[in-house]
XYZ file of C-alpha atoms in Angstrom:
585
model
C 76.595 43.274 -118.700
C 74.126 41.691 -116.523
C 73.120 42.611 -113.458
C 74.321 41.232 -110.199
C 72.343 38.569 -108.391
C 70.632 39.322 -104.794
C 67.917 37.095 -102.959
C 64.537 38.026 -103.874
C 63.943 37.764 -99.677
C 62.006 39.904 -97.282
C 65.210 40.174 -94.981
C 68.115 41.129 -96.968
C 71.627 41.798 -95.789
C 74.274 43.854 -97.999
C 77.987 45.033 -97.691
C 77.972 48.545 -99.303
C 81.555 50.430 -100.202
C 82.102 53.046 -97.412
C 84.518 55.184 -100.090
C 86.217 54.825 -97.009
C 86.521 51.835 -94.311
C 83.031 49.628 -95.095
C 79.890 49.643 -94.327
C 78.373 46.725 -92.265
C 75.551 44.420 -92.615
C 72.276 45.381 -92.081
C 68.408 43.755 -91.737
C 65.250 45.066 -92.892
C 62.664 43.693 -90.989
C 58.548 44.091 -90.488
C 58.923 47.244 -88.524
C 61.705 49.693 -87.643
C 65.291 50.860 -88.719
C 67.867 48.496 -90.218
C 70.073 47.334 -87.421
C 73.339 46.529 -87.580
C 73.809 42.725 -86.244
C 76.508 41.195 -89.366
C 79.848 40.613 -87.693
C 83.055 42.687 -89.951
C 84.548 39.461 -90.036
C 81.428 37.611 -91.806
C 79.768 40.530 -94.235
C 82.364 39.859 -97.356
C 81.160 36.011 -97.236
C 77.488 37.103 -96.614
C 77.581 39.619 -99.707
C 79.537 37.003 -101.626
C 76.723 34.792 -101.661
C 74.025 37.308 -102.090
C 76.215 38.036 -105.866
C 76.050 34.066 -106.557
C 73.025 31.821 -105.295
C 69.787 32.991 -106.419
C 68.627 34.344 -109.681
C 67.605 37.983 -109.964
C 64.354 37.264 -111.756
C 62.353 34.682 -113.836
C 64.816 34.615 -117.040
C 67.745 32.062 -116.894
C 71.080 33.523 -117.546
C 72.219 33.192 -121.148
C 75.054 30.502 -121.723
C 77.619 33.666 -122.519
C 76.806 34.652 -119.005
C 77.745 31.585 -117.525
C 81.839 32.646 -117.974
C 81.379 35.688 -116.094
C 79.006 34.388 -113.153
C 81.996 31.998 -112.682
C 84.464 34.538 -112.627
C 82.156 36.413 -109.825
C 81.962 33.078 -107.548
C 86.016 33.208 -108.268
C 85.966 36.551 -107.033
C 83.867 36.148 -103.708
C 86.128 33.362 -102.935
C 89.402 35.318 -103.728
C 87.637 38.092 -100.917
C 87.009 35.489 -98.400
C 90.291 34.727 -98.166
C 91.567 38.548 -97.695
C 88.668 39.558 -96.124
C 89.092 43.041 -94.014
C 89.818 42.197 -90.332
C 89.698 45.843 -88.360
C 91.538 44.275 -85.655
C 95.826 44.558 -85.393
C 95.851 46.220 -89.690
C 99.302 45.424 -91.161
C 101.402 48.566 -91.922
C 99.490 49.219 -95.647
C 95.626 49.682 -94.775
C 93.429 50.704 -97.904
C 92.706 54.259 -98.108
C 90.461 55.652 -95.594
C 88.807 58.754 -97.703
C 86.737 58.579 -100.787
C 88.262 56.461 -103.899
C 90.899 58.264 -105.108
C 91.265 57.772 -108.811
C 92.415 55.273 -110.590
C 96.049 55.497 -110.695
C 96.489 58.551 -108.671
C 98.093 58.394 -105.066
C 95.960 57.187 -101.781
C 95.886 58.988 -98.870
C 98.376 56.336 -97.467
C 100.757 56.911 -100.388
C 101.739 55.082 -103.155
C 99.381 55.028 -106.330
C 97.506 52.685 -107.787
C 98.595 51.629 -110.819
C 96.242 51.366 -114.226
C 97.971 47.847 -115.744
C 101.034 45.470 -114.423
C 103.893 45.692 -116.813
C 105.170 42.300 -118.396
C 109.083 41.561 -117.417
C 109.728 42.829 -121.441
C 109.286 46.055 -120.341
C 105.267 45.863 -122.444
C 102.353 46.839 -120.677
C 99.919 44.204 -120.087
C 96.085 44.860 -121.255
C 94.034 45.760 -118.390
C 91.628 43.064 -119.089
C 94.817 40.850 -118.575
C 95.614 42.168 -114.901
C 95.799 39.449 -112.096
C 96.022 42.121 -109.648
C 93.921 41.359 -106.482
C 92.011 44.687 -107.124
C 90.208 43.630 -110.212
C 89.155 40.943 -108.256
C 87.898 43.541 -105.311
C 86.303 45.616 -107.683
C 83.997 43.082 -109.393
C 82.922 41.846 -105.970
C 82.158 45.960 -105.286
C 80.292 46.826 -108.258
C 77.811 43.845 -107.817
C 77.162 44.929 -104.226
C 76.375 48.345 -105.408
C 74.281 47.172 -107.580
C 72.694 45.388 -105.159
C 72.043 48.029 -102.892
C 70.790 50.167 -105.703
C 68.516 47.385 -106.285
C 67.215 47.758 -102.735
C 67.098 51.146 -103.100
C 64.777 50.835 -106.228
C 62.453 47.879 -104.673
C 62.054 48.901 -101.423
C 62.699 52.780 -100.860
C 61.683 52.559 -97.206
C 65.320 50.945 -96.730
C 67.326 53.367 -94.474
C 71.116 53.536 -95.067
C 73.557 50.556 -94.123
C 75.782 51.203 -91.295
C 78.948 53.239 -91.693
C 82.004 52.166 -89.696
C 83.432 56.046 -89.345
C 86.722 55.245 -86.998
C 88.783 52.844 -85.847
C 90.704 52.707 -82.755
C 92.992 50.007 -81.784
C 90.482 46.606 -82.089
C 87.204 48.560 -81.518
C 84.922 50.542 -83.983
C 82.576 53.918 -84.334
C 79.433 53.267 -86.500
C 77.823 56.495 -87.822
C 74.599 55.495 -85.638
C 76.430 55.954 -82.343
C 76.970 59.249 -83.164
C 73.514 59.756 -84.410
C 72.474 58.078 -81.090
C 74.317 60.558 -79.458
C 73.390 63.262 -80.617
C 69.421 62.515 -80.405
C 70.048 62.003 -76.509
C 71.922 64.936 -75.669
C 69.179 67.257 -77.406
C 66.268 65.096 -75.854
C 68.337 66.320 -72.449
C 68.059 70.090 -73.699
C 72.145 70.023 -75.334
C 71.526 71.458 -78.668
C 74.220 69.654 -80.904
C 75.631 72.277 -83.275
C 78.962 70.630 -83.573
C 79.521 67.071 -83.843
C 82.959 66.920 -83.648
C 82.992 66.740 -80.091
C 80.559 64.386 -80.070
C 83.090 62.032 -82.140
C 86.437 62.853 -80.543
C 84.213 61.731 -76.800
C 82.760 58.286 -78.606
C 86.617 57.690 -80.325
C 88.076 58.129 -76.461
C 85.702 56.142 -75.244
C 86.848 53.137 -77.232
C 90.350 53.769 -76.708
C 89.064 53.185 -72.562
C 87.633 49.890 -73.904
C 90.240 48.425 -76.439
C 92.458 49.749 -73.116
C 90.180 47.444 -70.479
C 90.239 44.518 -72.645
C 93.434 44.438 -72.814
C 93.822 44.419 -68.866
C 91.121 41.962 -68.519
C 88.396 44.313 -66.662
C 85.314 42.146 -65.991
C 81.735 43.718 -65.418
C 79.335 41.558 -63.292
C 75.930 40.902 -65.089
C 73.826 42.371 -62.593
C 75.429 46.011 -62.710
C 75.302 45.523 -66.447
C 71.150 44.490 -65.743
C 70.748 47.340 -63.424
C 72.169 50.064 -65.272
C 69.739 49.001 -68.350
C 66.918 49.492 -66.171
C 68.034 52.728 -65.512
C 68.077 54.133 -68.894
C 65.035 52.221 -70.032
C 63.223 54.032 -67.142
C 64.331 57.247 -68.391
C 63.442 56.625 -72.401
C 59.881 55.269 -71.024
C 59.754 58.721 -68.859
C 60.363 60.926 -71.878
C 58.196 58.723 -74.613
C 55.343 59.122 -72.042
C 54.529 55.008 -72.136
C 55.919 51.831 -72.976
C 53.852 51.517 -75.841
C 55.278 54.551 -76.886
C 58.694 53.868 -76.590
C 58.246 50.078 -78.306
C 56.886 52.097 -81.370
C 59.612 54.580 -81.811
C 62.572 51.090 -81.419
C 60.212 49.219 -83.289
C 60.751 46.891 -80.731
C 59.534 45.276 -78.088
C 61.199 46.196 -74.220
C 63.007 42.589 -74.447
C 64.154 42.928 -77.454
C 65.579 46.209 -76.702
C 66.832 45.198 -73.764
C 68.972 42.550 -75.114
C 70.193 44.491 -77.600
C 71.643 46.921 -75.482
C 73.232 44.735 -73.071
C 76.304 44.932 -74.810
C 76.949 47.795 -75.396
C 76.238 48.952 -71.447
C 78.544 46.405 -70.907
C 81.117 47.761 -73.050
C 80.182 51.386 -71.275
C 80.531 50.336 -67.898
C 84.195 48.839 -69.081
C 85.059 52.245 -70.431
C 83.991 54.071 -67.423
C 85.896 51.706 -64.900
C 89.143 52.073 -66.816
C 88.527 56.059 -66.368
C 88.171 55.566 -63.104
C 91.356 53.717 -63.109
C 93.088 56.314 -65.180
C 92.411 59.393 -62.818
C 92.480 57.725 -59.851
C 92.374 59.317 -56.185
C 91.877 63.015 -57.106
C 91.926 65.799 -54.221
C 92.569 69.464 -54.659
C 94.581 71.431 -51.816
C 93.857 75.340 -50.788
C 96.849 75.863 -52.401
C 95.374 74.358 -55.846
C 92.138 76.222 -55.344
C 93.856 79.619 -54.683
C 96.310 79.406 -57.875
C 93.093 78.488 -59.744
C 91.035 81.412 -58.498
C 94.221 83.992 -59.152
C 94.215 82.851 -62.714
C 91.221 83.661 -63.666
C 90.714 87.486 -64.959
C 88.394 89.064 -62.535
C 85.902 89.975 -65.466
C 85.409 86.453 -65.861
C 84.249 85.321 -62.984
C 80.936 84.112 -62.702
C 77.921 85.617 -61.113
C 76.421 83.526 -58.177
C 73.065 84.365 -57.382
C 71.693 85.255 -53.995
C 71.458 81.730 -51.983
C 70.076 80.870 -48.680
C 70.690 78.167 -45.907
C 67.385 77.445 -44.069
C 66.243 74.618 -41.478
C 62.111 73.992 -40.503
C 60.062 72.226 -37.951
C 56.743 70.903 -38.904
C 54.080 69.992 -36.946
C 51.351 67.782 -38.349
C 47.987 67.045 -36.448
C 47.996 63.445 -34.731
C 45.174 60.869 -35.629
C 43.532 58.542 -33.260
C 43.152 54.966 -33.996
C 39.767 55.089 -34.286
C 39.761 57.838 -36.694
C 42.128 55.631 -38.781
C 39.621 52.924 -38.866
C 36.757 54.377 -39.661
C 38.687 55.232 -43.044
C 39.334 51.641 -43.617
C 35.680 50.702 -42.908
C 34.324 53.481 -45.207
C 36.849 52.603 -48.161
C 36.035 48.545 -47.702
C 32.360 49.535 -48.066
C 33.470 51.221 -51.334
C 35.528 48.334 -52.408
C 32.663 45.496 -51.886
C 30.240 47.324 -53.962
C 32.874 47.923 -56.701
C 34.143 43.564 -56.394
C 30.333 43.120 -56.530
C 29.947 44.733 -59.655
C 27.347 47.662 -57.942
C 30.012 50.289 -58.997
C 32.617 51.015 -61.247
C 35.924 51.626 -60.439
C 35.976 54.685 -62.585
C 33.195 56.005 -60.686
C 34.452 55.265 -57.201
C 37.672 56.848 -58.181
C 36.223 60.016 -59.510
C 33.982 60.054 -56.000
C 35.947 59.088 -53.562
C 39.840 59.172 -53.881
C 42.097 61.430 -52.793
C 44.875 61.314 -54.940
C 44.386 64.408 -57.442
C 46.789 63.159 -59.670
C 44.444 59.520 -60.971
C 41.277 60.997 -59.909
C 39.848 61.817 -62.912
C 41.872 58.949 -64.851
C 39.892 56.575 -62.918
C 42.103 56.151 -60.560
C 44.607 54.990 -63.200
C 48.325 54.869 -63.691
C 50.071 53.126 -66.337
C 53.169 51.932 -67.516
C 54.834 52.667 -64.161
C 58.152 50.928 -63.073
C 58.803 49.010 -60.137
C 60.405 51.811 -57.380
C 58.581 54.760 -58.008
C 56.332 54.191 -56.086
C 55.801 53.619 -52.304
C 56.631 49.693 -51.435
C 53.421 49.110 -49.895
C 51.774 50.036 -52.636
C 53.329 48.105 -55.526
C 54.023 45.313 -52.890
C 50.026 44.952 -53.591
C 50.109 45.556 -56.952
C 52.656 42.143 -57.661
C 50.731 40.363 -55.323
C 47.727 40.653 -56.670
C 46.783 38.780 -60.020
C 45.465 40.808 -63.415
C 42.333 42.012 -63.168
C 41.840 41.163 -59.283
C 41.321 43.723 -56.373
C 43.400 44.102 -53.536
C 42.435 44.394 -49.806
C 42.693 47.819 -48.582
C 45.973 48.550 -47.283
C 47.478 51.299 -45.350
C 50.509 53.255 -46.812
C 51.705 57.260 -45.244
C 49.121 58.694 -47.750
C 46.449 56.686 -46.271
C 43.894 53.759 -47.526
C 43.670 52.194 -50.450
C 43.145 49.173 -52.841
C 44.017 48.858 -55.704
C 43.184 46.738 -59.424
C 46.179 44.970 -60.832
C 45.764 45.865 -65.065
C 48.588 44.727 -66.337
C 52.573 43.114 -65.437
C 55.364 43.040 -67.653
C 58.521 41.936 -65.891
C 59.062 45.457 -64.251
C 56.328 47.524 -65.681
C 53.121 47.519 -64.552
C 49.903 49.373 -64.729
C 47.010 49.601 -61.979
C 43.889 51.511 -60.518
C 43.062 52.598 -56.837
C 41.093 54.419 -54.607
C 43.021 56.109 -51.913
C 41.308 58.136 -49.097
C 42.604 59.779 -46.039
C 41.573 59.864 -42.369
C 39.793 63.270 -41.619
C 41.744 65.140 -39.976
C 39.146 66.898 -36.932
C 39.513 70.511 -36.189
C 39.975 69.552 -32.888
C 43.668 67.727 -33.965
C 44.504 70.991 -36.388
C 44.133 72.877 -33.276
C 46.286 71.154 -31.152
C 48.961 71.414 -33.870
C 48.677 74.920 -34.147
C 48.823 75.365 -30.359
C 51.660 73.345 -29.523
C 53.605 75.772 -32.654
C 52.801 78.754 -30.547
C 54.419 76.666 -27.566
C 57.201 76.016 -29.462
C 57.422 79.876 -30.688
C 57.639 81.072 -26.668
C 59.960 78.337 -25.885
C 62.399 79.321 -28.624
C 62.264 83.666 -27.702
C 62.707 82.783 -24.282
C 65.875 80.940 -25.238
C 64.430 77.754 -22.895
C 64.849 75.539 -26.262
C 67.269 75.314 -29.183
C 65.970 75.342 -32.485
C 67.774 71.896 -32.590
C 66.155 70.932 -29.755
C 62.759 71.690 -31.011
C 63.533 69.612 -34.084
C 63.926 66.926 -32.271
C 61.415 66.216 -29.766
C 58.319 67.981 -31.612
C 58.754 67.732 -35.589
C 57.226 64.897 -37.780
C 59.013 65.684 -40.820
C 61.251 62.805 -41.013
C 63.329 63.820 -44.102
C 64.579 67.107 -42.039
C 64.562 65.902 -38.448
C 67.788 63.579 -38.879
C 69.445 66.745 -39.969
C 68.280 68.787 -37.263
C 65.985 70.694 -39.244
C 68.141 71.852 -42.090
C 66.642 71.374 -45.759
C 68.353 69.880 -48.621
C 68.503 71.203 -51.796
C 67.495 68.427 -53.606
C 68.772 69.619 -56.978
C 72.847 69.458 -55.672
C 72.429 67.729 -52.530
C 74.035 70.444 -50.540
C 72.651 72.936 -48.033
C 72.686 76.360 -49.988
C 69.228 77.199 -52.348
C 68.834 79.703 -54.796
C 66.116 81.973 -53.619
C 64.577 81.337 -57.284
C 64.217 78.019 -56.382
C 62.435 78.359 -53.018
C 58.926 77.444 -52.743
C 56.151 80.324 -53.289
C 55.261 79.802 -49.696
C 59.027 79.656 -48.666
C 60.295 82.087 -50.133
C 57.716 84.722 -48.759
C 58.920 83.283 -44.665
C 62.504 83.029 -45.075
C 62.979 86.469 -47.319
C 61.875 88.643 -44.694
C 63.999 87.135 -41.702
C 67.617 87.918 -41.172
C 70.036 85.083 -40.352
C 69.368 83.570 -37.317
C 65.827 84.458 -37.139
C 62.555 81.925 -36.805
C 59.257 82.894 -38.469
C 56.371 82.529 -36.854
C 54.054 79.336 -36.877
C 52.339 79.237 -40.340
C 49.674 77.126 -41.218
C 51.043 75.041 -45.057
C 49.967 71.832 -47.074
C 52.255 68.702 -46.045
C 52.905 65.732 -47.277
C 49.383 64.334 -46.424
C 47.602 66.754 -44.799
C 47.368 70.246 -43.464
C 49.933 71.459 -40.699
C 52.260 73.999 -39.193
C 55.657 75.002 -39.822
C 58.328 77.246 -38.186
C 61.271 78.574 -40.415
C 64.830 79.722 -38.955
C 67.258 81.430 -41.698
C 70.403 79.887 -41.209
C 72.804 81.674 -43.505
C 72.438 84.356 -46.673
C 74.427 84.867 -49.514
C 74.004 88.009 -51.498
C 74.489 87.912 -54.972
C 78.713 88.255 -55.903
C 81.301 87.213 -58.221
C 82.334 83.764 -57.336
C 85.421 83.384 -54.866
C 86.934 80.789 -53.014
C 85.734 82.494 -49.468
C 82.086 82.160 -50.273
C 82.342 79.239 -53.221
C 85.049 77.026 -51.714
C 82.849 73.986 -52.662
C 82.571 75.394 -56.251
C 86.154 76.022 -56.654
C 87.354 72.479 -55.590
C 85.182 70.735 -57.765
C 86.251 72.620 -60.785
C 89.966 72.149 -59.654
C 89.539 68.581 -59.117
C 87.589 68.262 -62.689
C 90.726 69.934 -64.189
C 93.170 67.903 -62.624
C 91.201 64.380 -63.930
C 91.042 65.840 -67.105
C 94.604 66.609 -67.591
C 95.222 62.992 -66.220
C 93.365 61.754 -69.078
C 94.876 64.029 -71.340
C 98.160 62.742 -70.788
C 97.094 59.215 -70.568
C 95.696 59.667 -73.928
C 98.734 61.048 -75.146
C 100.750 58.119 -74.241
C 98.278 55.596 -75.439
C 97.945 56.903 -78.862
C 101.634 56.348 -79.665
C 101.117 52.625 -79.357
C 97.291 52.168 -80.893
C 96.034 52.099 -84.658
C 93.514 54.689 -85.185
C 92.233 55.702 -88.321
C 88.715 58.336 -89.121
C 87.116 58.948 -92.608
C 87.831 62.332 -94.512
C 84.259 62.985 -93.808
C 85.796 64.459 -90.371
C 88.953 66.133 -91.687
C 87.800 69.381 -90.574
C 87.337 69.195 -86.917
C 89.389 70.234 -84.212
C 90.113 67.366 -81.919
C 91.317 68.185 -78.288
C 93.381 65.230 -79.108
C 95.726 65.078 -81.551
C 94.672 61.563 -82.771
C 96.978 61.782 -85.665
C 99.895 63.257 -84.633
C 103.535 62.400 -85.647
C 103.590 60.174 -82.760
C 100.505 58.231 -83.198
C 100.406 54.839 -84.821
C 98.745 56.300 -87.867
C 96.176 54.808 -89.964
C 95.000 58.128 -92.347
């Protein structure tokens, strides 16, 4: 029998048997993966005419082929008529598992039957059959064929998409849970069960068939922003752009607009979560049924924490000290402009800013936010391969050379250097600490007090001295998280206490801090005395998620869902296919 035709083309699209629900289109192009961009509606028609239109090689066809590459074309027009729409399946969906065989019962019921029988009673050759499924397995063979031929030709050909579940108009493809699974161990989750991983991608389309349904709209520019977002954190953990574009095999654009959609259809999901669960708040009474249900050998261990507030003093600098910076650093900047010295050299010279210093002064790839707006206010104002005036930001002066701009991403070089601080100012710091030390023994000045006429630490004075974690946002630190330097002031005091004035690096230059203890926790097993935050988030959690639960529950008695055998063995949370459900395995 001859083999099946398929375009002799660079870019080649296919419809491959899932042994299960299908397998989608997919394109092979210069560089990267296949992606999956053929509509389900659409791939029976594509593969149709990849079987019919263009010969295989240089032979014609013999005339006793010509019969049976009619009956093919008759057969890809039989399939576009009953092609496989995934949305709203009538009560008798094909099998989901791998072919059964031939004659023997699907996983739906039924069999399927080896001949039709005549109304005599006389079996009717199989060669005879009008049965649809001839039909569908003519068209099948030739696309396997195909793909084997792709296989063959091109080996670098990665495998078609797999559609692995169904749920109510929406799909799982086998590359979201691949997708996944590679992010979750890129954050530090080891995957050694993908089950879960499923079951949380199949809910997550149940939220979306669920929000198109009631119409929930997402506005492009959260859809925009949220992109951004992840790109930035990709770029972060590929090291550059170029990096990342090499690993897509595609450009940030490109990757960009292929992923609108899909945060799009996240955002939807989320919102109708939101919806689900609703107002959630957890009473004392909730929190101390929670606690008393818990075995007290399970509790968990907290680890010593500590509550801690600071006053820093930094030396003051004069105007003039500020502009004989500038003028030093403009000198700098003429003779580099002028072409006297390099940038690379200056850099390595004269900045300040240990952490471009010996890049030449270079950072690349960097997106728009991180870092301060003075300085990148320069950087898009200034045109490739220009200099900037020198500008002031908290660090100090710099300029800087624009490199390169794309959209959001840019890359740049600068000098920055700081006013010298003069002994004389470091002094004066470290005298008005020991002021500030008398004032607060002799009890003529509350810590508070101090905090807010003397410090210059603007992140803690609004909060009257207290530090943040900045790990959980709340006041309590784990003394293994504590600054060297920290640690070593606050471990020695008891609560209530200051240290004394200690001299320690700030943000920009050297100055002197006082430390009060506010509040220790030993180490203990977790209760809702000491943990009450701890306990009410868990609570709450619990409560959302047996919200869901039951949502689910309900939900799945009114929408098709359906999952290949290749998942028969996991243990859903869910019972996805329970007598309830509106089955489809």
């Amino acid at each position: 029998m001859r083999r099946c035709r398929t375009p002799l083309r660079f870019e080649r699209r296919a419809l491959v048997d899932l042994g299960g629900i299908g397998r989608v289109g997919a394109t092979r192009t210069a560089k990267g993966p296949p992606t999956a961009s053929v509509p389900a509606r659409h791939q029976n028609q594509l593969a149709c005419r990849h079987v019919s239109r263009t010969p295989l090689g240089p032979t014609r066809p013999a005339a006793g082929d010509r019969t049976a590459k009619s009956r093919r074309r008759q057969s890809c027009r039989t399939r576009r008529r009953s092609h496989l729409r995934v949305a709203s399946p009538p009560p008798t969906q094909p099998y989901l598992g791998h072919h059964a065989p031939t004659g023997g019962p699907s996983r739906l019921g039924g069999s399927r039957p080896h001949q039709s029988e005549h109304p005599n009673g006389q079996s009717k050759p199989h060669h005879l059959e009008r049965h649809p499924m001839k039909r569908i397995t003519v068209f099948f063979a030739c696309v396997l064929a195909t793909a084997s031929l792709f296989t063959q030709t091109e080996p670098e050909l990665q495998k078609l998409e797999q559609i692995i579940a169904v749920v109510g108009n929406e799909i799982v493809l086998q590359s979201d849970v691949d997708a996944q699974v590679f992010q979750m161990e890129a954050s530090g989750m080891p995957v050694t069960d993908v089950c879960p991983v499923v079951e949380q991608l199949m809910l997550q389309k149940l939220l979306l068939h669920q929000a198109r349904l009631d119409s929930v709209e997402v506005d492009d520019g959260e859809v925009a922003a949220q992109i951004d977002r992840r790109l930035e954190y990709y770029i972060s953990m590929f090291g550059s752009v170029e990096a990342f574009e090499a690993e897509y095999g595609k450009t940030v654009a490109a990757w960009k607009a292929e992923f609108r959609e899909p945060m799009r259809e996240q955002i939807m999901a989320d919102r109708m979560q939101a919806e689900i669960e609703g107002q959630v708040r957890a009473t004392p009474r909730d929190i101390a049924d929670h606690f008393n249900a818990i075995p007290a050998d399970s509790l968990p261990l907290i680890p010593e924490e500590v509550r801690y507030s600071r006053i820093l003093i930094e030396p003051e600098l004069t105007e003039q000290q500020k502009l004989t910076t500038r003028i030093a650093l403009d000198s700098i900047r003429g003779a580099v402009v002028a072409g006297k010295l390099s940038l690379t050299l200056a850099a390595m010279r004269h900045s300040e800013d240990p952490g471009s210093k010996y890049k030449g002064g270079c950072y690349e790839d960097i997106r728009r936010g991180q870092f301060v707006p003075e300085m990148e206010a320069q950087v898009f104002a200034t045109p490739e391969g220009a200099f900037s005036p020198v500008f002031e930001t908290d660090y100090g002066f710099h300029f800087v050379k624009t490199t390169n701009i794309r959209g959001e991403v840019f890359s740049m070089c600068h000098v920055l250097m700081k006013p010298t601080v003069p002994a004389s100012a470091l002094a004066n710091a470290a005298a008005l600490a020991d002021s500030i030390t008398v004032m607060l023994s002799a009890d003529s000045l509350t810590f508070e007090e101090a905090v807010s006429q003397f410090s210059t630490e603007e992140g803690t004075k609004n909060q009257y001295g207290r530090v943040i974690n900045p790990r959980t946002g709340g006041l309590f630190h784990g003394v293994d998280e504590l600054e060297r330097t920290d640690f070593f002031l606050i471990n020695e005091l008891r609560p209530g206490e200051h240290s004394q004035p200690t001299a320690v690096q700030g943000a920009e230059q050297e100055a002197y801090a006082l430390y009060r203890l506010d509040e220790r926790k030993p180490a203990h097993a977790a209760n809702p005395q000491q943990d009450y935050e701890l306990f009410q988030m868990q609570v709450e959690s619990d409560i959302r998620q047996k919200k869901l639960a039951k949502w689910v529950r309900r939900r799945l008695a009114e929408t098709y869902v359906r999952l290949i055998a290749d998942y028969d063995g996991c243990a859903f949370d869910q019972n996805w296919f329970g007598e309830t459900a509106a089955q489809g395995r």
